[in-house]
Short mmCIF file of C-alpha atoms and ligand atoms in Angstrom, two decimals:
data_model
loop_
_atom_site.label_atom_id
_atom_site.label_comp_id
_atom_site.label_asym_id
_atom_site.label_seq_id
_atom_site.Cartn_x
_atom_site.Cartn_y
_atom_site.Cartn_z
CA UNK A 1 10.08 -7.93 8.18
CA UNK A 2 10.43 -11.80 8.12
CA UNK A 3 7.66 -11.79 10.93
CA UNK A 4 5.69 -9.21 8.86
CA UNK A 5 5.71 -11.55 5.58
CA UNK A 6 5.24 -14.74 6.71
CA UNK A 7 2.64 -14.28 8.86
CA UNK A 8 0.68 -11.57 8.61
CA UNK A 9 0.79 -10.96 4.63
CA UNK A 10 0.09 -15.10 4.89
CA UNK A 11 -2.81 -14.03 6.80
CA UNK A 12 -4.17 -12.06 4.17
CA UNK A 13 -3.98 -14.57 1.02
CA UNK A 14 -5.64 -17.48 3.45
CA UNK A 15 -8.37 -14.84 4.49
CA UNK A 16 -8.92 -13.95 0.63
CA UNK A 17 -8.59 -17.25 -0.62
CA UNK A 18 -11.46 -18.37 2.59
CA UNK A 19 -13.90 -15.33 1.35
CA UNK A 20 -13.86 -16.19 -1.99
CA UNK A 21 -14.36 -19.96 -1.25
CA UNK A 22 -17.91 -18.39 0.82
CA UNK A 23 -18.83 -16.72 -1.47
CA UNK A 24 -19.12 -19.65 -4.21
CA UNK A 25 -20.42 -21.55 -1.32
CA UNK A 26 -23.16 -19.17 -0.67
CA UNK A 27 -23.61 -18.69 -4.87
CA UNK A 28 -24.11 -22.46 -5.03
CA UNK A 29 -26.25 -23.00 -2.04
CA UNK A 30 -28.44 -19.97 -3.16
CA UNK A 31 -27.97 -18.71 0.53
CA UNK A 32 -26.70 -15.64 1.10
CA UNK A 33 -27.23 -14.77 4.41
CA UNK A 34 -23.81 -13.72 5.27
CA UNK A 35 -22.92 -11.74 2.39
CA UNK A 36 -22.25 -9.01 4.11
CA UNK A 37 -19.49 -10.43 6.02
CA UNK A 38 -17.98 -12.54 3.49
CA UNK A 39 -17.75 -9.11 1.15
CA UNK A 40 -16.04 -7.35 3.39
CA UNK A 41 -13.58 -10.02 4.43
CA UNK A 42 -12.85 -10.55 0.59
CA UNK A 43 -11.98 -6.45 0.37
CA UNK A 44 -9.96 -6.45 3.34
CA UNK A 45 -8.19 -9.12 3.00
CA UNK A 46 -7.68 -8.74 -0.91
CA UNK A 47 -6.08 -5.05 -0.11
CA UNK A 48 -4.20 -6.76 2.60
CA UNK A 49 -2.95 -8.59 -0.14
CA UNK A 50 -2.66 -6.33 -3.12
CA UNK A 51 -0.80 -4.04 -0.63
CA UNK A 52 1.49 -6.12 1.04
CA UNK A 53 2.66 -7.35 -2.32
CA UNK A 54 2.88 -3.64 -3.40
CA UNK A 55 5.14 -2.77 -0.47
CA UNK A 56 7.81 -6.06 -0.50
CA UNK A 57 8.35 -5.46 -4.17
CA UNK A 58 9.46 -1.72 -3.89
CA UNK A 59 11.99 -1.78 -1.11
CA UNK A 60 15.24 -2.88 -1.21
CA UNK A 61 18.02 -3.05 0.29
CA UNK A 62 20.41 0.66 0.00
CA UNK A 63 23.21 -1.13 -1.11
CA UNK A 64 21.47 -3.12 -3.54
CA UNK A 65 19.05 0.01 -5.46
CA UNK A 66 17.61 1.52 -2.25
CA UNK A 67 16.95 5.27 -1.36
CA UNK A 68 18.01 8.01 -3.48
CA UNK A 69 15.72 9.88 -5.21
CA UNK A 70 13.20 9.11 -8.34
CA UNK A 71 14.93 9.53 -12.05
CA UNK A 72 13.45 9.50 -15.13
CA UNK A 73 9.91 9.27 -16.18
CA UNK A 74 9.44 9.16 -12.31
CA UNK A 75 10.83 11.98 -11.64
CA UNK A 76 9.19 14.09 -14.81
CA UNK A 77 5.73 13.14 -13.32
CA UNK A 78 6.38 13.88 -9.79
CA UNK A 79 7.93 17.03 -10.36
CA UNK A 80 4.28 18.22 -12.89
CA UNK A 81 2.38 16.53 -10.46
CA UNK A 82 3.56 18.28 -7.31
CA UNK A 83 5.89 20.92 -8.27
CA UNK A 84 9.06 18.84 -6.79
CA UNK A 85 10.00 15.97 -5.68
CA UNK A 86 10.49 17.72 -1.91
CA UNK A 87 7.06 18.76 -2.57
CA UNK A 88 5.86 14.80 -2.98
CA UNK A 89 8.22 13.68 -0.30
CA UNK A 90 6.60 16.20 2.40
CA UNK A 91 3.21 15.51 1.43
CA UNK A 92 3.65 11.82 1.47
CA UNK A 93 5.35 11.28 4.75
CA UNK A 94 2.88 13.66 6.38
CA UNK A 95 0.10 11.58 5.18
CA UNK A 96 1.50 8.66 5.53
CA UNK A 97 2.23 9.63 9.36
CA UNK A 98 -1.55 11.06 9.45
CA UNK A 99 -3.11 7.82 9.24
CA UNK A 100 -5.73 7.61 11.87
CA UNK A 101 -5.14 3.94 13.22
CA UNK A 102 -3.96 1.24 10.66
CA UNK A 103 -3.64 1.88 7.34
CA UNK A 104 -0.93 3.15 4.68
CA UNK A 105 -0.10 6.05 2.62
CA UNK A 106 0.00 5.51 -0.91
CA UNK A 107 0.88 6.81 -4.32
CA UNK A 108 -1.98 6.44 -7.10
CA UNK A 109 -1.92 7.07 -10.89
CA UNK A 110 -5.32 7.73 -12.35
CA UNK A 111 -5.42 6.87 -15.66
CA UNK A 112 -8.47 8.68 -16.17
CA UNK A 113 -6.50 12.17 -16.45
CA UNK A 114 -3.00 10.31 -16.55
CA UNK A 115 -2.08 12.43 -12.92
CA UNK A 116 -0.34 11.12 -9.53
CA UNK A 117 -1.94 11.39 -6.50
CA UNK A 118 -1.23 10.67 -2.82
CA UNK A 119 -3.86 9.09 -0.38
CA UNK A 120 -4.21 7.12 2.87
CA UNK A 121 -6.00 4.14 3.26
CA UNK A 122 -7.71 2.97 6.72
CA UNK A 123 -7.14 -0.68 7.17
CA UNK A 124 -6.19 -2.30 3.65
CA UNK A 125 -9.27 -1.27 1.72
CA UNK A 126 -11.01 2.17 3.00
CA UNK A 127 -10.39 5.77 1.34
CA UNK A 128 -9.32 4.58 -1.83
CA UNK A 129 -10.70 6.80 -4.72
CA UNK A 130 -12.36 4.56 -8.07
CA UNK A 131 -10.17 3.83 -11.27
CA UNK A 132 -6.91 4.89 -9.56
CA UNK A 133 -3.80 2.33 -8.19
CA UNK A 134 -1.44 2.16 -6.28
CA UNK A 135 2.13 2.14 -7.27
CA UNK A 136 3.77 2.95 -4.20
CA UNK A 137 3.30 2.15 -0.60
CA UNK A 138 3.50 2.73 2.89
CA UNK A 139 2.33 0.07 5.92
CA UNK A 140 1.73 2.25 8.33
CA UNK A 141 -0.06 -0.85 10.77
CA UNK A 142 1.96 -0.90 14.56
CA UNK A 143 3.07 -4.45 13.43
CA UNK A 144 5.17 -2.75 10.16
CA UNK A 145 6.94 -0.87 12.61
CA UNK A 146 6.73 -1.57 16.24
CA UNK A 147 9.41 -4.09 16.86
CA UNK A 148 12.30 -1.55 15.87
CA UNK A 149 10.64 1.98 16.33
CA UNK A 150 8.09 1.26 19.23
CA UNK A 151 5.19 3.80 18.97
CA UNK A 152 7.57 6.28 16.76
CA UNK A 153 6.02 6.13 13.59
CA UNK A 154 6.97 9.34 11.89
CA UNK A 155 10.87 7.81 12.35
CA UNK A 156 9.84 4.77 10.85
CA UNK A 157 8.47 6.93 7.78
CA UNK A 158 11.19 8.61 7.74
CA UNK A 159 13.81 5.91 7.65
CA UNK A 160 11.86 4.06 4.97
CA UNK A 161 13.21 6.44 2.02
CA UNK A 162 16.26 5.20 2.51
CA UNK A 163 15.14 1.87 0.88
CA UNK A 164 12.11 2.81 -1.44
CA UNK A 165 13.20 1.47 -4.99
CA UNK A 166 12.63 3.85 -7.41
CA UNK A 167 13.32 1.72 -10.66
CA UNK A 168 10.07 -0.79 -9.68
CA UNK A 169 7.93 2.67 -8.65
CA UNK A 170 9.12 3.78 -12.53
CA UNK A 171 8.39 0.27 -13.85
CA UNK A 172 4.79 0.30 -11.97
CA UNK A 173 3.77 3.76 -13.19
CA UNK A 174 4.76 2.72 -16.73
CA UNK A 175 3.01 -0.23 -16.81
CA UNK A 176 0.03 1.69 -16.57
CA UNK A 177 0.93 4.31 -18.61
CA UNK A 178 -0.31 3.32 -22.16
MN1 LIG B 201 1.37 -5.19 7.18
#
C-alpha cells in the first residue's frame, strides 16, 4: 500500500499536473498538434487521480471502522437499489473481479434519478457513464494486489470488505445527495 501511494498515485498527480501544463502550452502557442495525446493523458491520469484518492479515503483499518456492513442512509439505498445488501456485495465483487485488464469496480450515484449503480472502469477513465460518481472503489490494477495475492485477484476482492469504511461511503453519497 505504501508502494502503491507513493509512487504510483504520485505518478498520477505529476502526469495530470504535466497534461494540463501542455495543454496551456499548446493554448498559448496556438499549436495544437498534440492534442490528442495531451487529452488523453489529462483523463487518464486525472481518473488515476480522482480514483486513487477515492480508494485511500474509504478503507481503513478493521480495528479502527473497517468491514462490517453499510448502516444507515447507506444501507436504505443499497437495499432499494439492489434488493439487499448481499445482492450489492455479489454484484460488486463479481464485477469488480470481471475487469478485463486494469481497471476498478466502482459504486456510482446518479443524481439525475437519485439511484446507485455499479460499473467497471478500464484503466482509470474508460466505461464510466455521464453525470454519475463514484463513491466507492475498487483498484483492481496487478500492482493493487500482486505483492500479497500474486495473480489471485478474486481473494484480494474478497479480503478487501473487511476494511471498506462504510461511514466515508455514507458521508460521500450524502454529499451528493441534495
Ligand atoms: Mn492503483
Amino acid at each position: 500500500m505504501e508502494l502503491h501511494h507513493s509512487k504510483h498515485h504520485k505518478a498520477y498527480v505529476d502526469g495530470l499536473n504535466k497534461a494540463e501544463a501542455e495543454l496551456a502550452k499548446a493554448r498559448a502557442n496556438n499549436d495544437f498538434t498534440l492534442i490528442q495525446h495531451w487529452s488523453r493523458q489529462a483523463a487518464f491520469h486525472g481518473g488515476g487521480h480522482f480514483l486513487h484518492s477515492l480508494f485511500w479515503s474509504i478503507i481503513a483499518d478493521p480495528k479502527n471502522g473497517g468491514g462490517g456492513e453499510p448502516t444507515g442512509i447507506l444501507a436504505d439505498k443499497i437495499k432499494e437499489d439492489f434488493g439487499s445488501y448481499d445482492a450489492f456485495k455479489k454484484h460488486f465483487t463479481a464485477t469488480a473481479i470481471a475487469v478485463e485488464g486494469s481497471g476498478w469496480g466502482l459504486l456510482h450515484y446518479r443524481a439525475q434519478d437519485k439511484k446507485l449503480l455499479i460499473l467497471q472502469a478500464e484503466n482509470q477513465q474508460k466505461l464510466s457513464a455521464w453525470g454519475t460518481t463514484p463513491i466507492m472503489g475498487i483498484d483492481v490494477w496487478e500492482h493493487a494486489y500482486y505483492l500479497k495475492y500474486q495473480n489471485k485477484r478474486a481473494d484480494y476482492v474478497n479480503a478487501w470488505w473487511n476494511v471498506v469504511n462504510w461511514k466515508q461511503v455514507q458521508s460521500n453519497l450524502q454529499a451528493l445527495m441534495h
